């Protein structure tokens, strides 16, 4: 096209100059002849200019915009969530309500929301949650209702823990007062919920830990048990020891180390030598209520051995705590096996029993005559998943 413009301009200039010369000489008749010659020249020039090639048609695939990194990340995350939903997970259904889900999937979603909502949140969010349920029974003490699945001390994972958010919680309690601190007095396991005692001074921390060392702190736990213990109340006095379990999945867990065994004739018991590594463990228990093959049991540990309550319930009473996937089997690590009737009541299938959380709640704590004053007793309400289970099993919650 540029060549055509150049030829045209050149020809126009020549025509103008030729016409001017013809006019000055009086040869006006030659102008028409010149014009016809220029016209033929323009026609030849235009014919000699190569035609511009049209670009090839664009296919549908070429019309797609370039994929940005953020778009690719979103696509991968969406596909992963959709895969989890079809493979037994339910994240896609949570994010996209239009995804059809069954009653079983809804139940799994409910359990996961109950138990995982505070494990990966910002520390400020966890601190605010603890502050909402904060109890100040004494100027030197504080009590929080520990949520499920959050460690008290710093663990191996990168998830939240209570100790790391205590400085934030202290500022919420005392404002910007200099030297404001909170200390964990008595810890709880990651899967245990309920009363977590904090000290606001180092003096109070030492005082409470000394009471605990002398077995003067009274702690009561509520558990949902699979089965009904017989007799309905009593004292379990069986030492506990950590053992290695061999097999396809070698692991360590706590187990019973009894000092008595049933005699060969089955009439009476015989005392055996105690294992030096065993730790004395004593637990008082009483059944508060029962229904549909499960029971609500109150436990009061006299000693403080690791996993003492879980071991005594599973191996001494034969009624493991609901959701205790570690101590429901001895030789393997597997989800808890539940009776069909219990599964129906809970709205689950056996393949989804692994989503059941441990139903172990630190209900109440009593400090006797704290620093010469009267006894201090505090209690924390049950978590939502705990009350939901009791409602499904038709076990009434005591008024206390």
mmCIF file of C-alpha atoms in Angstrom:
data_model
loop_
_atom_site.group_PDB
_atom_site.id
_atom_site.type_symbol
_atom_site.label_atom_id
_atom_site.label_comp_id
_atom_site.label_asym_id
_atom_site.label_seq_id
_atom_site.Cartn_x
_atom_site.Cartn_y
_atom_site.Cartn_z
ATOM 1 C CA UNK A 1 0.000 0.000 0.000
ATOM 2 C CA UNK A 2 2.889 2.386 0.707
ATOM 3 C CA UNK A 3 4.334 1.745 -2.785
ATOM 4 C CA UNK A 4 1.004 2.675 -4.335
ATOM 5 C CA UNK A 5 0.900 5.975 -2.451
ATOM 6 C CA UNK A 6 4.463 6.787 -3.525
ATOM 7 C CA UNK A 7 3.750 6.160 -7.224
ATOM 8 C CA UNK A 8 0.542 8.171 -7.072
ATOM 9 C CA UNK A 9 2.221 11.166 -5.471
ATOM 10 C CA UNK A 10 5.064 11.037 -7.973
ATOM 11 C CA UNK A 11 2.655 10.850 -10.888
ATOM 12 C CA UNK A 12 0.519 13.674 -9.530
ATOM 13 C CA UNK A 13 3.555 15.943 -9.268
ATOM 14 C CA UNK A 14 4.575 15.147 -12.865
ATOM 15 C CA UNK A 15 1.052 15.813 -14.103
ATOM 16 C CA UNK A 16 0.924 19.166 -12.348
ATOM 17 C CA UNK A 17 4.284 20.219 -13.749
ATOM 18 C CA UNK A 18 3.354 19.018 -17.296
ATOM 19 C CA UNK A 19 -0.011 20.748 -17.180
ATOM 20 C CA UNK A 20 1.547 24.026 -16.049
ATOM 21 C CA UNK A 21 4.079 23.847 -18.880
ATOM 22 C CA UNK A 22 1.334 23.138 -21.448
ATOM 23 C CA UNK A 23 -0.748 26.073 -20.243
ATOM 24 C CA UNK A 24 2.198 28.456 -20.438
ATOM 25 C CA UNK A 25 2.971 27.315 -24.010
ATOM 26 C CA UNK A 26 -0.702 27.455 -25.019
ATOM 27 C CA UNK A 27 -0.879 23.709 -25.831
ATOM 28 C CA UNK A 28 -4.026 23.021 -23.824
ATOM 29 C CA UNK A 29 -5.102 20.246 -26.104
ATOM 30 C CA UNK A 30 -2.273 18.099 -24.920
ATOM 31 C CA UNK A 31 -3.554 18.111 -21.342
ATOM 32 C CA UNK A 32 -6.170 15.472 -22.064
ATOM 33 C CA UNK A 33 -3.554 13.348 -23.757
ATOM 34 C CA UNK A 34 -1.275 13.668 -20.741
ATOM 35 C CA UNK A 35 -4.118 12.795 -18.374
ATOM 36 C CA UNK A 36 -4.898 9.618 -20.298
ATOM 37 C CA UNK A 37 -1.215 8.670 -20.186
ATOM 38 C CA UNK A 38 -1.021 9.274 -16.458
ATOM 39 C CA UNK A 39 -4.157 7.223 -15.888
ATOM 40 C CA UNK A 40 -2.630 4.272 -17.694
ATOM 41 C CA UNK A 41 0.556 4.742 -15.695
ATOM 42 C CA UNK A 42 -1.343 4.685 -12.414
ATOM 43 C CA UNK A 43 -3.162 1.568 -13.507
ATOM 44 C CA UNK A 44 0.122 -0.224 -14.241
ATOM 45 C CA UNK A 45 1.665 1.012 -10.965
ATOM 46 C CA UNK A 46 -1.301 -0.197 -8.959
ATOM 47 C CA UNK A 47 -1.195 -3.563 -10.686
ATOM 48 C CA UNK A 48 2.505 -3.959 -9.903
ATOM 49 C CA UNK A 49 2.056 -3.407 -6.113
ATOM 50 C CA UNK A 50 1.852 -6.807 -4.339
ATOM 51 C CA UNK A 51 -1.411 -7.445 -2.517
ATOM 52 C CA UNK A 52 -1.126 -7.587 1.239
ATOM 53 C CA UNK A 53 -1.690 -11.106 2.497
ATOM 54 C CA UNK A 54 -4.578 -11.608 4.906
ATOM 55 C CA UNK A 55 -3.624 -13.269 8.220
ATOM 56 C CA UNK A 56 -4.781 -16.865 8.641
ATOM 57 C CA UNK A 57 -8.044 -17.375 10.511
ATOM 58 C CA UNK A 58 -7.651 -17.526 14.275
ATOM 59 C CA UNK A 59 -8.777 -20.794 15.837
ATOM 60 C CA UNK A 60 -10.856 -20.963 19.015
ATOM 61 C CA UNK A 61 -7.871 -22.218 20.983
ATOM 62 C CA UNK A 62 -5.790 -19.186 19.884
ATOM 63 C CA UNK A 63 -8.512 -16.800 21.040
ATOM 64 C CA UNK A 64 -8.071 -17.895 24.677
ATOM 65 C CA UNK A 65 -6.342 -15.300 26.875
ATOM 66 C CA UNK A 66 -2.968 -16.080 28.367
ATOM 67 C CA UNK A 67 -3.376 -17.957 31.695
ATOM 68 C CA UNK A 68 -1.972 -16.064 34.644
ATOM 69 C CA UNK A 69 -0.224 -17.780 37.548
ATOM 70 C CA UNK A 70 -3.008 -16.847 39.960
ATOM 71 C CA UNK A 71 -5.613 -18.312 37.589
ATOM 72 C CA UNK A 72 -3.633 -21.538 37.358
ATOM 73 C CA UNK A 73 -3.343 -21.743 41.157
ATOM 74 C CA UNK A 74 -7.080 -21.239 41.563
ATOM 75 C CA UNK A 75 -7.803 -23.913 38.972
ATOM 76 C CA UNK A 76 -5.533 -26.435 40.696
ATOM 77 C CA UNK A 77 -7.053 -25.658 44.100
ATOM 78 C CA UNK A 78 -10.580 -26.005 42.745
ATOM 79 C CA UNK A 79 -9.800 -29.355 41.106
ATOM 80 C CA UNK A 80 -8.179 -30.599 44.306
ATOM 81 C CA UNK A 81 -11.216 -29.594 46.365
ATOM 82 C CA UNK A 82 -13.541 -31.259 43.866
ATOM 83 C CA UNK A 83 -11.436 -34.415 44.052
ATOM 84 C CA UNK A 84 -11.615 -34.408 47.844
ATOM 85 C CA UNK A 85 -15.378 -34.139 47.675
ATOM 86 C CA UNK A 86 -15.742 -37.098 45.347
ATOM 87 C CA UNK A 87 -13.184 -39.136 47.252
ATOM 88 C CA UNK A 88 -14.785 -38.773 50.653
ATOM 89 C CA UNK A 89 -13.807 -35.197 51.512
ATOM 90 C CA UNK A 90 -16.276 -32.348 51.577
ATOM 91 C CA UNK A 91 -14.342 -29.120 51.063
ATOM 92 C CA UNK A 92 -15.861 -28.496 47.643
ATOM 93 C CA UNK A 93 -19.343 -28.817 49.059
ATOM 94 C CA UNK A 94 -18.503 -26.303 51.770
ATOM 95 C CA UNK A 95 -17.114 -23.794 49.269
ATOM 96 C CA UNK A 96 -19.794 -24.371 46.661
ATOM 97 C CA UNK A 97 -23.270 -24.913 48.116
ATOM 98 C CA UNK A 98 -24.583 -25.850 44.662
ATOM 99 C CA UNK A 99 -22.612 -29.111 44.778
ATOM 100 C CA UNK A 100 -25.115 -31.843 45.715
ATOM 101 C CA UNK A 101 -24.149 -33.722 48.863
ATOM 102 C CA UNK A 102 -25.651 -36.649 50.702
ATOM 103 C CA UNK A 103 -26.702 -36.680 54.341
ATOM 104 C CA UNK A 104 -23.521 -38.611 55.111
ATOM 105 C CA UNK A 105 -21.369 -35.924 53.500
ATOM 106 C CA UNK A 106 -23.261 -33.225 55.387
ATOM 107 C CA UNK A 107 -22.525 -35.046 58.629
ATOM 108 C CA UNK A 108 -18.814 -35.237 57.774
ATOM 109 C CA UNK A 109 -18.817 -31.526 56.916
ATOM 110 C CA UNK A 110 -20.423 -30.784 60.274
ATOM 111 C CA UNK A 111 -17.826 -32.780 62.203
ATOM 112 C CA UNK A 112 -14.928 -31.172 60.348
ATOM 113 C CA UNK A 113 -16.318 -27.693 60.943
ATOM 114 C CA UNK A 114 -16.745 -28.430 64.650
ATOM 115 C CA UNK A 115 -13.207 -29.704 65.103
ATOM 116 C CA UNK A 116 -10.974 -27.899 62.584
ATOM 117 C CA UNK A 117 -12.162 -24.311 62.626
ATOM 118 C CA UNK A 118 -9.441 -22.950 64.958
ATOM 119 C CA UNK A 119 -6.387 -24.991 64.003
ATOM 120 C CA UNK A 120 -5.164 -22.807 61.139
ATOM 121 C CA UNK A 121 -6.593 -19.371 61.880
ATOM 122 C CA UNK A 122 -4.562 -16.238 62.568
ATOM 123 C CA UNK A 123 -3.245 -16.108 66.186
ATOM 124 C CA UNK A 124 -5.355 -13.004 66.846
ATOM 125 C CA UNK A 125 -8.499 -14.938 65.914
ATOM 126 C CA UNK A 126 -7.609 -17.751 68.326
ATOM 127 C CA UNK A 127 -6.840 -15.234 71.089
ATOM 128 C CA UNK A 128 -10.222 -13.534 70.578
ATOM 129 C CA UNK A 129 -11.977 -16.910 70.748
ATOM 130 C CA UNK A 130 -10.253 -17.730 74.048
ATOM 131 C CA UNK A 131 -11.031 -14.271 75.405
ATOM 132 C CA UNK A 132 -14.766 -14.679 74.770
ATOM 133 C CA UNK A 133 -14.905 -17.654 77.150
ATOM 134 C CA UNK A 134 -12.411 -16.283 79.673
ATOM 135 C CA UNK A 135 -13.165 -16.688 83.387
ATOM 136 C CA UNK A 136 -11.320 -14.719 86.090
ATOM 137 C CA UNK A 137 -12.026 -16.603 89.334
ATOM 138 C CA UNK A 138 -9.193 -14.840 91.202
ATOM 139 C CA UNK A 139 -6.996 -11.750 90.622
ATOM 140 C CA UNK A 140 -4.031 -14.079 90.026
ATOM 141 C CA UNK A 141 -5.798 -16.746 87.944
ATOM 142 C CA UNK A 142 -7.605 -17.098 84.630
ATOM 143 C CA UNK A 143 -9.432 -19.981 82.965
ATOM 144 C CA UNK A 144 -10.095 -20.497 79.249
ATOM 145 C CA UNK A 145 -12.204 -23.107 77.489
ATOM 146 C CA UNK A 146 -9.630 -24.933 75.361
ATOM 147 C CA UNK A 147 -10.895 -25.813 71.862
ATOM 148 C CA UNK A 148 -10.450 -29.200 70.221
ATOM 149 C CA UNK A 149 -7.361 -29.949 68.142
ATOM 150 C CA UNK A 150 -5.237 -27.032 69.379
ATOM 151 C CA UNK A 151 -2.056 -27.914 71.271
ATOM 152 C CA UNK A 152 -1.277 -26.196 74.550
ATOM 153 C CA UNK A 153 2.472 -26.161 74.020
ATOM 154 C CA UNK A 154 4.442 -25.712 70.813
ATOM 155 C CA UNK A 155 4.326 -28.991 68.907
ATOM 156 C CA UNK A 156 6.062 -30.328 65.829
ATOM 157 C CA UNK A 157 3.420 -28.961 63.441
ATOM 158 C CA UNK A 158 3.095 -25.389 62.239
ATOM 159 C CA UNK A 159 -0.453 -25.065 63.516
ATOM 160 C CA UNK A 160 -1.635 -22.808 66.315
ATOM 161 C CA UNK A 161 -0.948 -23.505 69.970
ATOM 162 C CA UNK A 162 -2.214 -21.861 73.139
ATOM 163 C CA UNK A 163 1.172 -20.800 74.509
ATOM 164 C CA UNK A 164 2.011 -18.704 71.447
ATOM 165 C CA UNK A 165 -1.148 -16.606 71.719
ATOM 166 C CA UNK A 166 -0.939 -15.990 75.478
ATOM 167 C CA UNK A 167 0.905 -12.643 75.027
ATOM 168 C CA UNK A 168 -1.961 -11.459 72.798
ATOM 169 C CA UNK A 169 -4.539 -12.746 75.273
ATOM 170 C CA UNK A 170 -2.723 -11.034 78.166
ATOM 171 C CA UNK A 171 -3.052 -7.661 76.419
ATOM 172 C CA UNK A 172 -6.760 -8.289 75.923
ATOM 173 C CA UNK A 173 -7.128 -9.014 79.641
ATOM 174 C CA UNK A 174 -4.894 -6.318 81.141
ATOM 175 C CA UNK A 175 -4.623 -3.785 78.324
ATOM 176 C CA UNK A 176 -1.174 -2.332 77.700
ATOM 177 C CA UNK A 177 -0.088 -2.632 81.314
ATOM 178 C CA UNK A 178 3.639 -3.343 81.503
ATOM 179 C CA UNK A 179 4.656 -6.831 82.614
ATOM 180 C CA UNK A 180 1.280 -8.436 81.908
ATOM 181 C CA UNK A 181 1.769 -12.169 81.329
ATOM 182 C CA UNK A 182 -0.138 -15.438 81.400
ATOM 183 C CA UNK A 183 1.320 -18.863 82.237
ATOM 184 C CA UNK A 184 -0.121 -22.334 81.643
ATOM 185 C CA UNK A 185 -0.521 -24.042 85.023
ATOM 186 C CA UNK A 186 -1.959 -27.442 84.106
ATOM 187 C CA UNK A 187 -1.837 -28.657 80.512
ATOM 188 C CA UNK A 188 -4.349 -30.599 78.451
ATOM 189 C CA UNK A 189 -3.802 -32.942 75.527
ATOM 190 C CA UNK A 190 -4.360 -31.641 72.012
ATOM 191 C CA UNK A 191 -7.593 -33.632 71.551
ATOM 192 C CA UNK A 192 -8.988 -32.695 74.990
ATOM 193 C CA UNK A 193 -11.319 -29.732 75.409
ATOM 194 C CA UNK A 194 -12.339 -27.719 78.437
ATOM 195 C CA UNK A 195 -10.927 -26.074 81.531
ATOM 196 C CA UNK A 196 -7.403 -24.771 81.029
ATOM 197 C CA UNK A 197 -5.992 -22.997 84.080
ATOM 198 C CA UNK A 198 -3.675 -20.009 83.585
ATOM 199 C CA UNK A 199 -1.671 -18.054 86.154
ATOM 200 C CA UNK A 200 -1.308 -14.288 85.922
ATOM 201 C CA UNK A 201 1.757 -14.221 88.164
ATOM 202 C CA UNK A 202 4.745 -16.518 88.603
ATOM 203 C CA UNK A 203 3.905 -16.823 92.295
ATOM 204 C CA UNK A 204 0.452 -18.196 91.473
ATOM 205 C CA UNK A 205 2.013 -20.551 88.907
ATOM 206 C CA UNK A 206 4.338 -22.075 91.513
ATOM 207 C CA UNK A 207 1.503 -22.356 94.025
ATOM 208 C CA UNK A 208 -0.823 -24.238 91.650
ATOM 209 C CA UNK A 209 1.905 -26.562 90.400
ATOM 210 C CA UNK A 210 2.781 -27.443 93.986
ATOM 211 C CA UNK A 211 -0.882 -28.293 94.670
ATOM 212 C CA UNK A 212 -0.950 -30.482 91.576
ATOM 213 C CA UNK A 213 2.261 -32.250 92.580
ATOM 214 C CA UNK A 214 0.669 -33.190 95.897
ATOM 215 C CA UNK A 215 -2.543 -34.424 94.170
ATOM 216 C CA UNK A 216 -4.622 -31.645 95.735
ATOM 217 C CA UNK A 217 -6.117 -30.253 92.523
ATOM 218 C CA UNK A 218 -9.473 -31.874 91.791
ATOM 219 C CA UNK A 219 -10.236 -32.281 88.092
ATOM 220 C CA UNK A 220 -13.381 -33.825 86.652
ATOM 221 C CA UNK A 221 -13.775 -34.927 83.043
ATOM 222 C CA UNK A 222 -16.832 -35.888 81.054
ATOM 223 C CA UNK A 223 -16.546 -38.510 78.325
ATOM 224 C CA UNK A 224 -18.922 -40.242 75.945
ATOM 225 C CA UNK A 225 -18.138 -43.946 76.189
ATOM 226 C CA UNK A 226 -18.954 -46.699 73.704
ATOM 227 C CA UNK A 227 -20.744 -49.122 75.988
ATOM 228 C CA UNK A 228 -21.857 -48.805 79.593
ATOM 229 C CA UNK A 229 -19.269 -49.531 82.328
ATOM 230 C CA UNK A 230 -20.181 -52.188 84.879
ATOM 231 C CA UNK A 231 -20.397 -51.496 87.755
ATOM 232 C CA UNK A 232 -21.787 -48.015 87.212
ATOM 233 C CA UNK A 233 -19.243 -46.418 89.541
ATOM 234 C CA UNK A 234 -15.991 -47.354 91.185
ATOM 235 C CA UNK A 235 -12.235 -46.838 91.362
ATOM 236 C CA UNK A 236 -9.689 -48.128 88.844
ATOM 237 C CA UNK A 237 -6.284 -48.704 90.404
ATOM 238 C CA UNK A 238 -4.118 -50.240 87.677
ATOM 239 C CA UNK A 239 -0.615 -48.990 86.798
ATOM 240 C CA UNK A 240 0.033 -47.761 83.264
ATOM 241 C CA UNK A 241 3.152 -48.294 81.169
ATOM 242 C CA UNK A 242 4.268 -47.252 77.695
ATOM 243 C CA UNK A 243 4.816 -50.204 75.375
ATOM 244 C CA UNK A 244 5.925 -50.704 71.801
ATOM 245 C CA UNK A 245 3.356 -52.310 69.531
ATOM 246 C CA UNK A 246 4.951 -54.342 66.747
ATOM 247 C CA UNK A 247 3.370 -55.298 63.464
ATOM 248 C CA UNK A 248 2.606 -53.621 60.157
ATOM 249 C CA UNK A 249 2.494 -50.223 61.889
ATOM 250 C CA UNK A 250 5.013 -50.223 64.751
ATOM 251 C CA UNK A 251 4.185 -47.552 67.318
ATOM 252 C CA UNK A 252 4.187 -46.752 71.027
ATOM 253 C CA UNK A 253 1.143 -46.412 73.229
ATOM 254 C CA UNK A 254 0.241 -46.594 76.880
ATOM 255 C CA UNK A 255 -1.127 -49.861 78.258
ATOM 256 C CA UNK A 256 -2.064 -51.539 81.513
ATOM 257 C CA UNK A 257 0.550 -53.087 83.771
ATOM 258 C CA UNK A 258 -1.526 -54.834 86.459
ATOM 259 C CA UNK A 259 0.053 -56.087 89.650
ATOM 260 C CA UNK A 260 -2.595 -58.810 90.009
ATOM 261 C CA UNK A 261 -3.735 -61.509 87.620
ATOM 262 C CA UNK A 262 -6.523 -64.032 87.738
ATOM 263 C CA UNK A 263 -5.369 -67.317 89.236
ATOM 264 C CA UNK A 264 -5.174 -70.389 87.045
ATOM 265 C CA UNK A 265 -8.258 -71.901 88.623
ATOM 266 C CA UNK A 266 -10.241 -68.732 87.975
ATOM 267 C CA UNK A 267 -10.995 -68.389 91.677
ATOM 268 C CA UNK A 268 -9.322 -65.295 93.040
ATOM 269 C CA UNK A 269 -6.297 -63.292 91.968
ATOM 270 C CA UNK A 270 -2.562 -63.629 92.378
ATOM 271 C CA UNK A 271 -0.150 -60.751 92.905
ATOM 272 C CA UNK A 272 2.662 -60.454 90.364
ATOM 273 C CA UNK A 273 5.889 -58.484 90.337
ATOM 274 C CA UNK A 274 5.347 -54.876 89.352
ATOM 275 C CA UNK A 275 7.158 -53.504 86.322
ATOM 276 C CA UNK A 276 9.713 -50.903 87.380
ATOM 277 C CA UNK A 277 8.796 -48.632 84.500
ATOM 278 C CA UNK A 278 5.066 -48.725 85.232
ATOM 279 C CA UNK A 279 3.437 -45.666 86.787
ATOM 280 C CA UNK A 280 0.703 -45.877 89.365
ATOM 281 C CA UNK A 281 -2.624 -44.676 87.954
ATOM 282 C CA UNK A 282 -5.863 -44.258 89.898
ATOM 283 C CA UNK A 283 -9.171 -43.069 88.415
ATOM 284 C CA UNK A 284 -12.570 -42.628 90.023
ATOM 285 C CA UNK A 285 -15.549 -42.951 87.695
ATOM 286 C CA UNK A 286 -19.344 -42.897 87.699
ATOM 287 C CA UNK A 287 -21.907 -43.255 84.937
ATOM 288 C CA UNK A 288 -24.074 -40.133 84.709
ATOM 289 C CA UNK A 289 -26.520 -41.514 82.124
ATOM 290 C CA UNK A 290 -26.714 -43.926 79.202
ATOM 291 C CA UNK A 291 -28.773 -44.650 76.095
ATOM 292 C CA UNK A 292 -28.512 -46.457 72.748
ATOM 293 C CA UNK A 293 -25.406 -48.428 73.682
ATOM 294 C CA UNK A 294 -23.367 -45.429 74.869
ATOM 295 C CA UNK A 295 -22.950 -43.602 78.155
ATOM 296 C CA UNK A 296 -21.926 -40.272 79.632
ATOM 297 C CA UNK A 297 -19.266 -40.952 82.262
ATOM 298 C CA UNK A 298 -17.620 -38.635 84.775
ATOM 299 C CA UNK A 299 -13.939 -39.353 85.439
ATOM 300 C CA UNK A 300 -11.824 -37.977 88.250
ATOM 301 C CA UNK A 301 -8.111 -38.809 87.976
ATOM 302 C CA UNK A 302 -6.316 -39.082 91.288
ATOM 303 C CA UNK A 303 -2.969 -39.338 89.513
ATOM 304 C CA UNK A 304 -1.773 -37.623 86.356
ATOM 305 C CA UNK A 305 -0.246 -40.248 84.066
ATOM 306 C CA UNK A 306 -0.149 -39.749 80.293
ATOM 307 C CA UNK A 307 -3.388 -40.954 78.615
ATOM 308 C CA UNK A 308 -4.493 -42.455 81.920
ATOM 309 C CA UNK A 309 -8.214 -41.846 81.386
ATOM 310 C CA UNK A 310 -8.224 -43.207 77.846
ATOM 311 C CA UNK A 311 -6.338 -46.362 78.833
ATOM 312 C CA UNK A 312 -8.500 -47.066 81.890
ATOM 313 C CA UNK A 313 -11.713 -46.594 79.898
ATOM 314 C CA UNK A 314 -10.617 -48.774 76.977
ATOM 315 C CA UNK A 315 -8.665 -51.581 78.645
ATOM 316 C CA UNK A 316 -9.864 -51.635 82.257
ATOM 317 C CA UNK A 317 -13.591 -50.970 81.771
ATOM 318 C CA UNK A 318 -13.873 -52.153 78.172
ATOM 319 C CA UNK A 319 -15.746 -48.974 77.222
ATOM 320 C CA UNK A 320 -13.437 -46.852 75.056
ATOM 321 C CA UNK A 321 -14.080 -43.150 74.690
ATOM 322 C CA UNK A 322 -15.994 -42.247 71.534
ATOM 323 C CA UNK A 323 -13.558 -40.983 68.903
ATOM 324 C CA UNK A 324 -10.497 -42.568 70.540
ATOM 325 C CA UNK A 325 -8.942 -44.107 67.443
ATOM 326 C CA UNK A 326 -5.651 -44.811 69.209
ATOM 327 C CA UNK A 327 -6.854 -46.924 72.117
ATOM 328 C CA UNK A 328 -9.806 -48.681 70.493
ATOM 329 C CA UNK A 329 -7.361 -51.270 69.096
ATOM 330 C CA UNK A 330 -4.191 -52.581 70.667
ATOM 331 C CA UNK A 331 -2.382 -54.207 67.756
ATOM 332 C CA UNK A 332 -3.009 -51.569 65.080
ATOM 333 C CA UNK A 333 -3.708 -47.927 64.332
ATOM 334 C CA UNK A 334 -7.150 -47.746 62.734
ATOM 335 C CA UNK A 335 -10.438 -45.836 63.045
ATOM 336 C CA UNK A 336 -12.616 -46.863 65.950
ATOM 337 C CA UNK A 337 -14.968 -49.763 65.200
ATOM 338 C CA UNK A 338 -18.504 -48.815 66.233
ATOM 339 C CA UNK A 339 -21.712 -50.866 66.520
ATOM 340 C CA UNK A 340 -24.216 -50.424 63.698
ATOM 341 C CA UNK A 341 -26.799 -48.927 66.034
ATOM 342 C CA UNK A 342 -24.389 -46.258 67.239
ATOM 343 C CA UNK A 343 -23.382 -45.416 63.662
ATOM 344 C CA UNK A 344 -27.028 -44.956 62.674
ATOM 345 C CA UNK A 345 -27.623 -42.652 65.619
ATOM 346 C CA UNK A 346 -24.562 -40.594 64.743
ATOM 347 C CA UNK A 347 -25.540 -40.397 61.064
ATOM 348 C CA UNK A 348 -22.324 -42.065 59.910
ATOM 349 C CA UNK A 349 -20.993 -45.143 58.169
ATOM 350 C CA UNK A 350 -18.016 -47.098 59.465
ATOM 351 C CA UNK A 351 -15.824 -45.725 56.667
ATOM 352 C CA UNK A 352 -16.433 -42.214 58.001
ATOM 353 C CA UNK A 353 -15.904 -43.024 61.688
ATOM 354 C CA UNK A 354 -12.389 -41.607 61.429
ATOM 355 C CA UNK A 355 -13.897 -38.105 61.428
ATOM 356 C CA UNK A 356 -15.268 -38.533 64.954
ATOM 357 C CA UNK A 357 -13.291 -36.395 67.433
ATOM 358 C CA UNK A 358 -12.287 -37.578 70.872
ATOM 359 C CA UNK A 359 -15.163 -36.940 73.273
ATOM 360 C CA UNK A 360 -13.058 -36.044 76.314
ATOM 361 C CA UNK A 361 -13.892 -32.753 78.045
ATOM 362 C CA UNK A 362 -12.247 -31.229 81.131
ATOM 363 C CA UNK A 363 -15.510 -30.220 82.762
ATOM 364 C CA UNK A 364 -14.526 -28.864 86.170
ATOM 365 C CA UNK A 365 -11.505 -27.873 88.234
ATOM 366 C CA UNK A 366 -11.268 -27.156 91.966
ATOM 367 C CA UNK A 367 -8.369 -25.535 93.841
ATOM 368 C CA UNK A 368 -8.651 -26.150 97.592
ATOM 369 C CA UNK A 369 -8.323 -23.065 99.811
ATOM 370 C CA UNK A 370 -6.317 -21.102 97.276
ATOM 371 C CA UNK A 371 -3.780 -19.017 99.215
ATOM 372 C CA UNK A 372 -5.701 -19.351 102.445
ATOM 373 C CA UNK A 373 -9.016 -18.323 100.918
ATOM 374 C CA UNK A 374 -12.048 -20.459 100.085
ATOM 375 C CA UNK A 375 -12.038 -23.176 97.427
ATOM 376 C CA UNK A 376 -12.064 -22.037 93.812
ATOM 377 C CA UNK A 377 -14.226 -24.124 91.467
ATOM 378 C CA UNK A 378 -14.619 -23.346 87.769
ATOM 379 C CA UNK A 379 -16.285 -25.246 84.940
ATOM 380 C CA UNK A 380 -16.471 -24.888 81.158
ATOM 381 C CA UNK A 381 -19.425 -25.727 78.892
ATOM 382 C CA UNK A 382 -19.297 -28.663 76.509
ATOM 383 C CA UNK A 383 -18.195 -28.057 72.904
ATOM 384 C CA UNK A 384 -20.834 -28.129 70.169
ATOM 385 C CA UNK A 385 -19.805 -31.493 68.727
ATOM 386 C CA UNK A 386 -20.083 -33.036 72.215
ATOM 387 C CA UNK A 387 -23.616 -31.764 72.833
ATOM 388 C CA UNK A 388 -24.601 -32.735 69.284
ATOM 389 C CA UNK A 389 -23.474 -36.314 69.945
ATOM 390 C CA UNK A 390 -25.400 -36.489 73.224
ATOM 391 C CA UNK A 391 -28.506 -35.232 71.464
ATOM 392 C CA UNK A 392 -28.177 -37.828 68.690
ATOM 393 C CA UNK A 393 -27.653 -40.615 71.230
ATOM 394 C CA UNK A 394 -30.590 -39.304 73.303
ATOM 395 C CA UNK A 395 -28.423 -38.972 76.405
ATOM 396 C CA UNK A 396 -29.662 -36.091 78.584
ATOM 397 C CA UNK A 397 -27.135 -33.522 79.779
ATOM 398 C CA UNK A 398 -27.051 -33.223 83.587
ATOM 399 C CA UNK A 399 -28.081 -29.900 85.095
ATOM 400 C CA UNK A 400 -24.865 -29.465 87.044
#
